[in-house]
CSV table of N, CA and C and ligand atoms in Angstrom, one decimal:
chain,number,residue,atom,x,y,z
A,5,MET,N,-29.0,-29.4,-103.6
A,5,MET,CA,-27.8,-28.7,-103.4
A,5,MET,C,-26.7,-29.7,-102.9
A,6,LYS,N,-27.1,-30.5,-101.9
A,6,LYS,CA,-26.1,-31.5,-101.3
A,6,LYS,C,-25.6,-32.4,-102.4
A,7,LYS,N,-26.5,-32.8,-103.3
A,7,LYS,CA,-26.1,-33.7,-104.4
A,7,LYS,C,-25.0,-33.0,-105.3
A,8,ILE,N,-25.2,-31.8,-105.6
A,8,ILE,CA,-24.2,-31.1,-106.5
A,8,ILE,C,-22.8,-31.1,-105.8
A,9,ILE,N,-22.8,-30.8,-104.5
A,9,ILE,CA,-21.6,-30.7,-103.8
A,9,ILE,C,-20.9,-32.1,-103.8
A,10,PHE,N,-21.7,-33.1,-103.6
A,10,PHE,CA,-21.2,-34.5,-103.6
A,10,PHE,C,-20.6,-34.8,-104.9
A,11,LEU,N,-21.3,-34.5,-106.0
A,11,LEU,CA,-20.8,-34.8,-107.3
A,11,LEU,C,-19.5,-34.0,-107.6
A,12,ALA,N,-19.4,-32.8,-107.2
A,12,ALA,CA,-18.2,-31.9,-107.4
A,12,ALA,C,-17.0,-32.6,-106.7
A,13,LEU,N,-17.3,-33.1,-105.5
A,13,LEU,CA,-16.2,-33.7,-104.7
A,13,LEU,C,-15.7,-35.0,-105.3
A,14,THR,N,-16.6,-35.8,-105.8
A,14,THR,CA,-16.2,-37.0,-106.4
A,14,THR,C,-15.3,-36.7,-107.6
A,15,GLY,N,-15.7,-35.7,-108.4
A,15,GLY,CA,-14.9,-35.3,-109.5
A,15,GLY,C,-13.5,-34.9,-109.1
A,16,VAL,N,-13.4,-34.2,-108.0
A,16,VAL,CA,-12.1,-33.8,-107.5
A,16,VAL,C,-11.2,-35.0,-107.1
A,17,LEU,N,-11.9,-35.9,-106.4
A,17,LEU,CA,-11.2,-37.1,-105.9
A,17,LEU,C,-10.7,-38.0,-107.0
A,18,ALA,N,-11.4,-37.9,-108.1
A,18,ALA,CA,-11.0,-38.8,-109.2
A,18,ALA,C,-9.7,-38.3,-109.9
A,19,LEU,N,-9.3,-37.1,-109.6
A,19,LEU,CA,-8.0,-36.6,-110.1
A,19,LEU,C,-6.9,-37.3,-109.4
A,20,THR,N,-5.8,-37.3,-110.0
A,20,THR,CA,-4.6,-37.9,-109.3
A,20,THR,C,-4.0,-36.8,-108.4
A,21,LEU,N,-2.9,-37.1,-107.9
A,21,LEU,CA,-2.3,-36.1,-106.9
A,21,LEU,C,-1.9,-34.8,-107.6
A,22,SER,N,-2.1,-34.6,-108.8
A,22,SER,CA,-1.7,-33.4,-109.5
A,22,SER,C,-2.7,-32.3,-109.2
A,23,SER,N,-2.3,-31.0,-109.2
A,23,SER,CA,-3.2,-29.9,-108.9
A,23,SER,C,-3.7,-29.3,-110.1
A,24,GLY,N,-3.6,-29.8,-111.3
A,24,GLY,CA,-3.9,-29.2,-112.5
A,24,GLY,C,-5.2,-28.4,-112.5
A,25,GLY,N,-5.2,-27.1,-112.8
A,25,GLY,CA,-6.4,-26.4,-113.0
A,25,GLY,C,-7.1,-26.0,-111.7
A,26,VAL,N,-6.6,-26.3,-110.5
A,26,VAL,CA,-7.4,-25.9,-109.3
A,26,VAL,C,-6.8,-24.7,-108.7
A,27,THR,N,-7.7,-23.7,-108.4
A,27,THR,CA,-7.2,-22.4,-107.9
A,27,THR,C,-7.0,-22.5,-106.4
A,28,ARG,N,-6.2,-21.6,-105.9
A,28,ARG,CA,-5.9,-21.5,-104.5
A,28,ARG,C,-7.2,-21.4,-103.7
A,29,GLU,N,-8.1,-20.5,-104.2
A,29,GLU,CA,-9.4,-20.3,-103.5
A,29,GLU,C,-10.2,-21.6,-103.4
A,30,GLU,N,-10.2,-22.4,-104.4
A,30,GLU,CA,-10.9,-23.6,-104.4
A,30,GLU,C,-10.4,-24.6,-103.4
A,31,ILE,N,-9.0,-24.6,-103.3
A,31,ILE,CA,-8.4,-25.4,-102.3
A,31,ILE,C,-8.7,-25.0,-100.9
A,32,GLU,N,-8.7,-23.7,-100.6
A,32,GLU,CA,-9.0,-23.1,-99.3
A,32,GLU,C,-10.4,-23.5,-98.8
A,33,LYS,N,-11.3,-23.5,-99.8
A,33,LYS,CA,-12.7,-23.7,-99.4
A,33,LYS,C,-13.0,-25.2,-99.2
A,34,ASN,N,-12.2,-26.1,-99.7
A,34,ASN,CA,-12.5,-27.5,-99.7
A,34,ASN,C,-11.5,-28.2,-98.8
A,35,PRO,N,-11.8,-28.6,-97.6
A,35,PRO,CA,-10.9,-29.2,-96.7
A,35,PRO,C,-10.3,-30.5,-97.2
A,36,ILE,N,-11.1,-31.3,-97.9
A,36,ILE,CA,-10.6,-32.6,-98.4
A,36,ILE,C,-9.5,-32.3,-99.5
A,37,LEU,N,-9.8,-31.3,-100.4
A,37,LEU,CA,-8.9,-31.0,-101.4
A,37,LEU,C,-7.6,-30.4,-100.8
A,38,LYS,N,-7.7,-29.7,-99.7
A,38,LYS,CA,-6.6,-29.1,-99.0
A,38,LYS,C,-5.7,-30.3,-98.4
A,39,GLY,N,-6.4,-31.2,-97.9
A,39,GLY,CA,-5.7,-32.4,-97.3
A,39,GLY,C,-4.9,-33.1,-98.4
A,40,LYS,N,-5.5,-33.2,-99.6
A,40,LYS,CA,-4.9,-33.9,-100.7
A,40,LYS,C,-3.6,-33.1,-101.2
A,41,MET,N,-3.8,-31.8,-101.2
A,41,MET,CA,-2.6,-31.0,-101.6
A,41,MET,C,-1.5,-31.1,-100.6
A,42,LEU,N,-1.8,-31.1,-99.4
A,42,LEU,CA,-0.8,-31.2,-98.3
A,42,LEU,C,-0.1,-32.6,-98.4
A,43,ALA,N,-0.8,-33.6,-98.9
A,43,ALA,CA,-0.3,-34.9,-98.9
A,43,ALA,C,0.7,-35.1,-100.1
A,44,LYS,N,1.0,-34.1,-100.8
A,44,LYS,CA,1.9,-34.2,-101.9
A,44,LYS,C,3.3,-34.7,-101.5
A,45,ARG,N,3.7,-34.2,-100.4
A,45,ARG,CA,5.0,-34.6,-99.8
A,45,ARG,C,5.1,-36.1,-99.6
A,46,CYS,N,4.0,-36.7,-99.3
A,46,CYS,CA,4.0,-38.1,-99.0
A,46,CYS,C,4.3,-38.9,-100.3
A,47,SER,N,4.1,-38.3,-101.4
A,47,SER,CA,4.2,-39.0,-102.7
A,47,SER,C,5.7,-39.3,-103.0
A,48,TRP,N,6.6,-38.8,-102.2
A,48,TRP,CA,8.0,-39.3,-102.3
A,48,TRP,C,8.1,-40.8,-102.1
A,49,CYS,N,7.2,-41.2,-101.2
A,49,CYS,CA,7.3,-42.6,-100.8
A,49,CYS,C,6.0,-43.4,-101.0
A,50,HIS,N,4.9,-42.7,-100.9
A,50,HIS,CA,3.6,-43.4,-101.1
A,50,HIS,C,2.9,-43.0,-102.3
A,51,ASP,N,2.2,-43.9,-103.0
A,51,ASP,CA,1.3,-43.6,-104.0
A,51,ASP,C,-0.1,-44.1,-103.5
A,52,ILE,N,-1.1,-43.8,-104.2
A,52,ILE,CA,-2.4,-44.3,-103.8
A,52,ILE,C,-2.5,-45.8,-104.1
A,53,ASN,N,-2.1,-46.2,-105.3
A,53,ASN,CA,-2.2,-47.6,-105.7
A,53,ASN,C,-0.9,-48.3,-105.9
A,54,LYS,N,0.1,-47.6,-106.3
A,54,LYS,CA,1.4,-48.2,-106.7
A,54,LYS,C,2.4,-48.2,-105.5
A,55,THR,N,3.3,-49.2,-105.6
A,55,THR,CA,4.3,-49.2,-104.6
A,55,THR,C,5.5,-48.5,-105.0
A,56,ILE,N,5.9,-47.5,-104.2
A,56,ILE,CA,7.2,-46.7,-104.5
A,56,ILE,C,8.2,-47.3,-103.5
A,57,VAL,N,8.3,-46.7,-102.3
A,57,VAL,CA,9.1,-47.4,-101.3
A,57,VAL,C,8.3,-47.6,-100.0
A,58,ALA,N,7.0,-47.3,-100.0
A,58,ALA,CA,6.2,-47.5,-98.8
A,58,ALA,C,4.9,-48.1,-99.3
A,59,PRO,N,4.2,-48.7,-98.4
A,59,PRO,CA,2.9,-49.3,-98.8
A,59,PRO,C,1.9,-48.3,-99.4
A,60,PRO,N,1.3,-48.6,-100.5
A,60,PRO,CA,0.3,-47.7,-101.1
A,60,PRO,C,-0.8,-47.4,-100.1
A,61,PHE,N,-1.4,-46.2,-100.2
A,61,PHE,CA,-2.5,-45.9,-99.3
A,61,PHE,C,-3.6,-46.9,-99.3
A,62,LYS,N,-4.0,-47.4,-100.5
A,62,LYS,CA,-5.1,-48.4,-100.6
A,62,LYS,C,-4.7,-49.6,-99.8
A,63,VAL,N,-3.5,-50.0,-99.9
A,63,VAL,CA,-3.1,-51.3,-99.2
A,63,VAL,C,-3.1,-51.0,-97.6
A,64,ILE,N,-2.7,-49.8,-97.2
A,64,ILE,CA,-2.8,-49.5,-95.8
A,64,ILE,C,-4.3,-49.6,-95.3
A,65,LEU,N,-5.1,-48.9,-96.1
A,65,LEU,CA,-6.6,-48.9,-95.7
A,65,LEU,C,-7.2,-50.2,-95.7
A,66,LYS,N,-6.8,-51.1,-96.6
A,66,LYS,CA,-7.3,-52.4,-96.7
A,66,LYS,C,-6.9,-53.2,-95.4
A,67,ARG,N,-5.7,-53.1,-95.0
A,67,ARG,CA,-5.2,-53.8,-93.8
A,67,ARG,C,-6.1,-53.4,-92.6
A,68,TYR,N,-6.5,-52.1,-92.5
A,68,TYR,CA,-7.2,-51.6,-91.3
A,68,TYR,C,-8.7,-51.5,-91.5
A,69,LYS,N,-9.2,-52.2,-92.5
A,69,LYS,CA,-10.6,-51.9,-92.9
A,69,LYS,C,-11.6,-52.2,-91.8
A,70,ASP,N,-11.3,-53.1,-90.8
A,70,ASP,CA,-12.2,-53.4,-89.8
A,70,ASP,C,-12.0,-52.5,-88.5
A,71,ILE,N,-11.1,-51.6,-88.6
A,71,ILE,CA,-10.9,-50.7,-87.4
A,71,ILE,C,-11.8,-49.5,-87.6
A,72,PRO,N,-12.5,-49.2,-86.4
A,72,PRO,CA,-13.4,-48.0,-86.5
A,72,PRO,C,-12.7,-46.7,-86.9
A,73,GLU,N,-13.4,-45.9,-87.7
A,73,GLU,CA,-12.8,-44.7,-88.3
A,73,GLU,C,-12.1,-43.8,-87.2
A,74,GLU,N,-12.7,-43.6,-86.1
A,74,GLU,CA,-12.1,-42.7,-85.1
A,74,GLU,C,-10.8,-43.2,-84.6
A,75,THR,N,-10.7,-44.5,-84.4
A,75,THR,CA,-9.5,-45.2,-83.9
A,75,THR,C,-8.4,-45.0,-85.0
A,76,LEU,N,-8.8,-45.2,-86.2
A,76,LEU,CA,-7.9,-45.1,-87.3
A,76,LEU,C,-7.3,-43.7,-87.5
A,77,LYS,N,-8.2,-42.7,-87.3
A,77,LYS,CA,-7.8,-41.3,-87.4
A,77,LYS,C,-6.7,-41.0,-86.4
A,78,LYS,N,-6.8,-41.5,-85.2
A,78,LYS,CA,-5.8,-41.3,-84.2
A,78,LYS,C,-4.5,-42.0,-84.6
A,79,GLN,N,-4.7,-43.2,-85.0
A,79,GLN,CA,-3.5,-44.0,-85.4
A,79,GLN,C,-2.7,-43.4,-86.5
A,80,PHE,N,-3.4,-42.9,-87.5
A,80,PHE,CA,-2.8,-42.3,-88.7
A,80,PHE,C,-2.2,-40.9,-88.3
A,81,PHE,N,-2.9,-40.2,-87.5
A,81,PHE,CA,-2.4,-38.9,-87.0
A,81,PHE,C,-1.0,-39.1,-86.3
A,82,ASP,N,-1.0,-40.1,-85.5
A,82,ASP,CA,0.3,-40.4,-84.7
A,82,ASP,C,1.4,-40.8,-85.7
A,83,ALA,N,1.0,-41.7,-86.6
A,83,ALA,CA,2.0,-42.2,-87.6
A,83,ALA,C,2.6,-41.1,-88.4
A,84,ILE,N,1.8,-40.2,-88.8
A,84,ILE,CA,2.2,-39.1,-89.7
A,84,ILE,C,3.1,-38.1,-88.8
A,85,LYS,N,2.6,-37.8,-87.7
A,85,LYS,CA,3.3,-36.8,-86.9
A,85,LYS,C,4.6,-37.3,-86.4
A,86,ASN,N,4.6,-38.6,-85.8
A,86,ASN,CA,5.8,-39.1,-85.1
A,86,ASN,C,6.6,-40.1,-85.9
A,87,GLY,N,6.0,-40.5,-87.1
A,87,GLY,CA,6.7,-41.6,-87.9
A,87,GLY,C,6.2,-42.9,-87.5
A,88,SER,N,6.6,-43.9,-88.2
A,88,SER,CA,6.2,-45.3,-88.0
A,88,SER,C,7.3,-46.2,-88.3
A,89,LYS,N,7.5,-47.3,-87.6
A,89,LYS,CA,8.6,-48.2,-87.8
A,89,LYS,C,8.2,-49.6,-87.4
A,90,GLY,N,8.4,-50.6,-88.3
A,90,GLY,CA,8.2,-52.0,-87.9
A,90,GLY,C,6.8,-52.6,-88.2
A,91,LYS,N,5.8,-51.7,-88.3
A,91,LYS,CA,4.5,-52.3,-88.5
A,91,LYS,C,4.3,-52.9,-89.9
A,92,TRP,N,5.1,-52.4,-90.9
A,92,TRP,CA,5.0,-53.0,-92.2
A,92,TRP,C,6.3,-53.7,-92.6
A,93,HIS,N,7.1,-54.1,-91.7
A,93,HIS,CA,8.3,-54.8,-91.9
A,93,HIS,C,8.2,-55.9,-92.9
A,94,ASP,N,7.3,-56.9,-92.6
A,94,ASP,CA,7.2,-58.0,-93.5
A,94,ASP,C,6.7,-57.6,-94.9
A,95,TRP,N,5.8,-56.8,-94.9
A,95,TRP,CA,5.2,-56.3,-96.2
A,95,TRP,C,6.3,-55.6,-97.0
A,96,LEU,N,7.1,-54.8,-96.4
A,96,LEU,CA,8.2,-54.1,-97.1
A,96,LEU,C,9.2,-55.0,-97.6
A,97,GLU,N,9.5,-56.0,-96.8
A,97,GLU,CA,10.5,-57.0,-97.3
A,97,GLU,C,10.0,-57.7,-98.5
A,98,GLY,N,8.7,-58.0,-98.6
A,98,GLY,CA,8.2,-58.7,-99.7
A,98,GLY,C,8.0,-57.9,-100.9
A,99,HIS,N,7.7,-56.6,-100.7
A,99,HIS,CA,7.3,-55.7,-101.8
A,99,HIS,C,8.3,-54.6,-102.3
A,100,VAL,N,9.2,-54.3,-101.4
A,100,VAL,CA,10.1,-53.2,-101.7
A,100,VAL,C,11.5,-53.7,-101.7
A,101,GLN,N,12.2,-53.6,-102.8
A,101,GLN,CA,13.6,-54.0,-102.8
A,101,GLN,C,14.4,-52.8,-102.3
A,102,THR,N,15.1,-53.0,-101.2
A,102,THR,CA,16.0,-51.9,-100.7
A,102,THR,C,17.4,-52.4,-100.7
A,103,ARG,N,18.3,-51.5,-100.6
A,103,ARG,CA,19.7,-51.8,-100.5
A,103,ARG,C,20.1,-51.9,-99.0
A,104,LEU,N,19.1,-51.9,-98.2
A,104,LEU,CA,19.4,-52.0,-96.7
A,104,LEU,C,19.9,-53.4,-96.5
A,105,GLY,N,20.7,-53.6,-95.5
A,105,GLY,CA,21.2,-54.9,-95.1
A,105,GLY,C,20.0,-55.7,-94.5
A,106,LYS,N,20.2,-57.0,-94.4
A,106,LYS,CA,19.1,-57.8,-93.9
A,106,LYS,C,18.9,-57.5,-92.4
A,107,GLY,N,17.7,-57.4,-92.0
A,107,GLY,CA,17.4,-57.1,-90.6
A,107,GLY,C,17.2,-55.6,-90.4
A,108,ASP,N,17.7,-54.7,-91.3
A,108,ASP,CA,17.4,-53.3,-91.2
A,108,ASP,C,16.0,-53.1,-91.6
A,109,VAL,N,15.4,-52.1,-91.0
A,109,VAL,CA,14.0,-51.8,-91.3
A,109,VAL,C,13.8,-50.5,-91.9
A,110,MET,N,13.0,-50.5,-93.1
A,110,MET,CA,12.6,-49.2,-93.7
A,110,MET,C,11.6,-48.6,-92.8
A,111,TYR,N,11.7,-47.3,-92.5
A,111,TYR,CA,10.7,-46.7,-91.6
A,111,TYR,C,10.2,-45.4,-92.2
A,112,MET,N,9.1,-44.9,-91.6
A,112,MET,CA,8.6,-43.6,-92.0
A,112,MET,C,9.1,-42.5,-91.0
A,113,PRO,N,9.8,-41.5,-91.5
A,113,PRO,CA,10.3,-40.5,-90.6
A,113,PRO,C,9.2,-39.6,-90.1
A,114,PRO,N,9.3,-39.0,-88.9
A,114,PRO,CA,8.2,-38.1,-88.5
A,114,PRO,C,8.0,-37.0,-89.5
A,115,GLN,N,6.8,-36.6,-89.7
A,115,GLN,CA,6.5,-35.5,-90.6
A,115,GLN,C,6.2,-34.2,-89.9
A,116,LYS,N,6.3,-34.3,-88.6
A,116,LYS,CA,5.9,-33.0,-87.9
A,116,LYS,C,6.8,-31.8,-88.2
A,117,PRO,N,8.0,-31.9,-88.7
A,117,PRO,CA,8.7,-30.7,-89.1
A,117,PRO,C,8.0,-29.9,-90.2
A,118,TYR,N,7.2,-30.7,-91.0
A,118,TYR,CA,6.6,-30.1,-92.2
A,118,TYR,C,5.1,-29.6,-92.0
A,119,TYR,N,4.5,-30.1,-91.0
A,119,TYR,CA,3.0,-29.8,-90.9
A,119,TYR,C,2.6,-29.4,-89.5
A,120,THR,N,1.6,-28.6,-89.4
A,120,THR,CA,0.9,-28.3,-88.1
A,120,THR,C,0.0,-29.5,-87.8
A,121,ASP,N,-0.5,-29.6,-86.5
A,121,ASP,CA,-1.5,-30.6,-86.2
A,121,ASP,C,-2.7,-30.5,-87.0
A,122,GLU,N,-3.1,-29.3,-87.3
A,122,GLU,CA,-4.3,-29.0,-88.0
A,122,GLU,C,-4.2,-29.6,-89.5
A,123,GLU,N,-3.0,-29.4,-90.0
A,123,GLU,CA,-2.7,-29.9,-91.4
A,123,GLU,C,-2.7,-31.4,-91.4
A,124,ILE,N,-2.1,-32.0,-90.4
A,124,ILE,CA,-2.1,-33.5,-90.3
A,124,ILE,C,-3.5,-34.0,-90.3
A,125,LYS,N,-4.4,-33.3,-89.6
A,125,LYS,CA,-5.8,-33.8,-89.5
A,125,LYS,C,-6.4,-33.7,-90.9
A,126,LEU,N,-6.1,-32.6,-91.6
A,126,LEU,CA,-6.7,-32.5,-93.0
A,126,LEU,C,-6.2,-33.7,-93.9
A,127,ILE,N,-4.9,-34.0,-93.7
A,127,ILE,CA,-4.3,-35.1,-94.5
A,127,ILE,C,-5.0,-36.4,-94.2
A,128,VAL,N,-5.2,-36.6,-92.9
A,128,VAL,CA,-5.9,-37.9,-92.4
A,128,VAL,C,-7.3,-38.0,-93.0
A,129,ASN,N,-8.0,-36.9,-93.0
A,129,ASN,CA,-9.4,-36.9,-93.5
A,129,ASN,C,-9.4,-37.2,-95.0
A,130,TRP,N,-8.5,-36.6,-95.7
A,130,TRP,CA,-8.4,-36.9,-97.1
A,130,TRP,C,-8.0,-38.4,-97.3
A,131,LEU,N,-7.1,-38.9,-96.5
A,131,LEU,CA,-6.6,-40.3,-96.7
A,131,LEU,C,-7.8,-41.2,-96.5
A,132,LEU,N,-8.7,-41.0,-95.5
A,132,LEU,CA,-9.8,-41.8,-95.2
A,132,LEU,C,-10.9,-41.8,-96.3
A,133,THR,N,-10.9,-40.8,-97.2
A,133,THR,CA,-11.8,-40.8,-98.3
A,133,THR,C,-11.4,-41.8,-99.3
A,134,LEU,N,-10.2,-42.3,-99.3
A,134,LEU,CA,-9.7,-43.2,-100.3
A,134,LEU,C,-10.3,-44.6,-100.1
A,135,LYS,N,-10.9,-44.8,-98.9
A,135,LYS,CA,-11.5,-46.1,-98.5
A,135,LYS,C,-12.6,-46.4,-99.4
A,136,LYS,N,-13.4,-45.4,-99.8
A,136,LYS,CA,-14.6,-45.6,-100.6
A,136,LYS,C,-14.3,-46.0,-102.0
B,14,LIG,C1,10.4,-41.2,-96.5
B,14,LIG,C2,9.3,-42.0,-96.9
B,14,LIG,C3,7.9,-41.7,-96.4
B,14,LIG,C4,7.3,-40.5,-96.4
B,14,LIG,C5,7.7,-39.1,-96.9
B,14,LIG,C6,6.0,-40.7,-95.8
B,14,LIG,N1,5.8,-42.0,-95.5
B,14,LIG,FE1,4.2,-42.9,-94.7
B,14,LIG,N2,5.3,-44.7,-94.5
B,14,LIG,C7,6.5,-44.9,-94.9
B,14,LIG,C8,7.0,-46.2,-94.6
B,14,LIG,C9,8.3,-46.9,-94.9
B,14,LIG,C10,5.9,-46.8,-93.8
B,14,LIG,C11,5.8,-48.2,-93.2
B,14,LIG,C12,6.2,-47.9,-91.7
B,14,LIG,C13,6.2,-49.1,-90.8
B,14,LIG,O1,6.6,-50.2,-91.2
B,14,LIG,O2,5.7,-49.0,-89.6
B,14,LIG,C14,4.8,-45.8,-93.8
B,14,LIG,C15,3.6,-46.0,-93.2
B,14,LIG,C16,2.5,-45.1,-93.3
B,14,LIG,C17,1.2,-45.3,-92.7
B,14,LIG,C18,0.7,-46.6,-92.0
B,14,LIG,C19,0.8,-46.4,-90.5
B,14,LIG,C20,0.2,-47.6,-89.7
B,14,LIG,O3,-0.3,-47.3,-88.7
B,14,LIG,O4,0.3,-48.7,-90.2
B,14,LIG,C21,0.5,-44.2,-93.0
B,14,LIG,C22,-1.0,-44.0,-92.7
B,14,LIG,C23,1.3,-43.3,-93.7
B,14,LIG,N3,2.6,-43.8,-93.8
B,14,LIG,C24,0.9,-42.1,-94.2
B,14,LIG,C25,1.8,-41.1,-94.7
B,14,LIG,C26,1.4,-39.8,-95.1
B,14,LIG,C27,0.0,-39.2,-95.0
B,14,LIG,C28,2.5,-39.1,-95.4
B,14,LIG,C29,2.7,-37.6,-95.8
B,14,LIG,C30,2.2,-36.7,-94.8
B,14,LIG,C31,3.6,-40.1,-95.4
B,14,LIG,N4,3.2,-41.2,-94.9
B,14,LIG,C32,5.0,-39.8,-95.7
B,14,LIG,C33,7.3,-44.0,-95.6
B,14,LIG,C34,7.0,-42.7,-95.8
């Protein structure tokens, strides 16, 4: 039984950020899928692999690959809830062309107006599945 669930989950994660063909009930039953759906807002700026205007999630996870999962969960929770500024300054300068003046920093605005704490936790749990 465990194996079947695992396979089903892998299939789901192989999809892109689109919700094609997934019903609301399926999303409610699957916390990882729910986190992924909630993360759609993030795709204004982040993609999993591609650079839009923020570091791709895979690049973020790679930078922090040696940080224990529990620490990372807290760090990401805080970044999503309250925003983040400066940590990726050099990376952004090198990878994202902005029309901002020199010295200005692209930052991540707090996402707390859009999500509850519970929802942010679901997003973080989904995000960490991208590590594998
Ligand atoms: C308006 C654009 C924008 C949106 C929307 C956005 N981000 Fe970000 N995000 C950024 C930028 C820019 C950075 C780099 C910030 C820095 O330099 O500290 C960043 C950084 C991060 C980081 C790295 C934090 C760290 O500790 O290094 C994580 C994780 C992250 N975002 C997740 C998300 C998630 C999940 C969402 C959706 C809930 C989201 N972001 C929505 C622009 C955005």
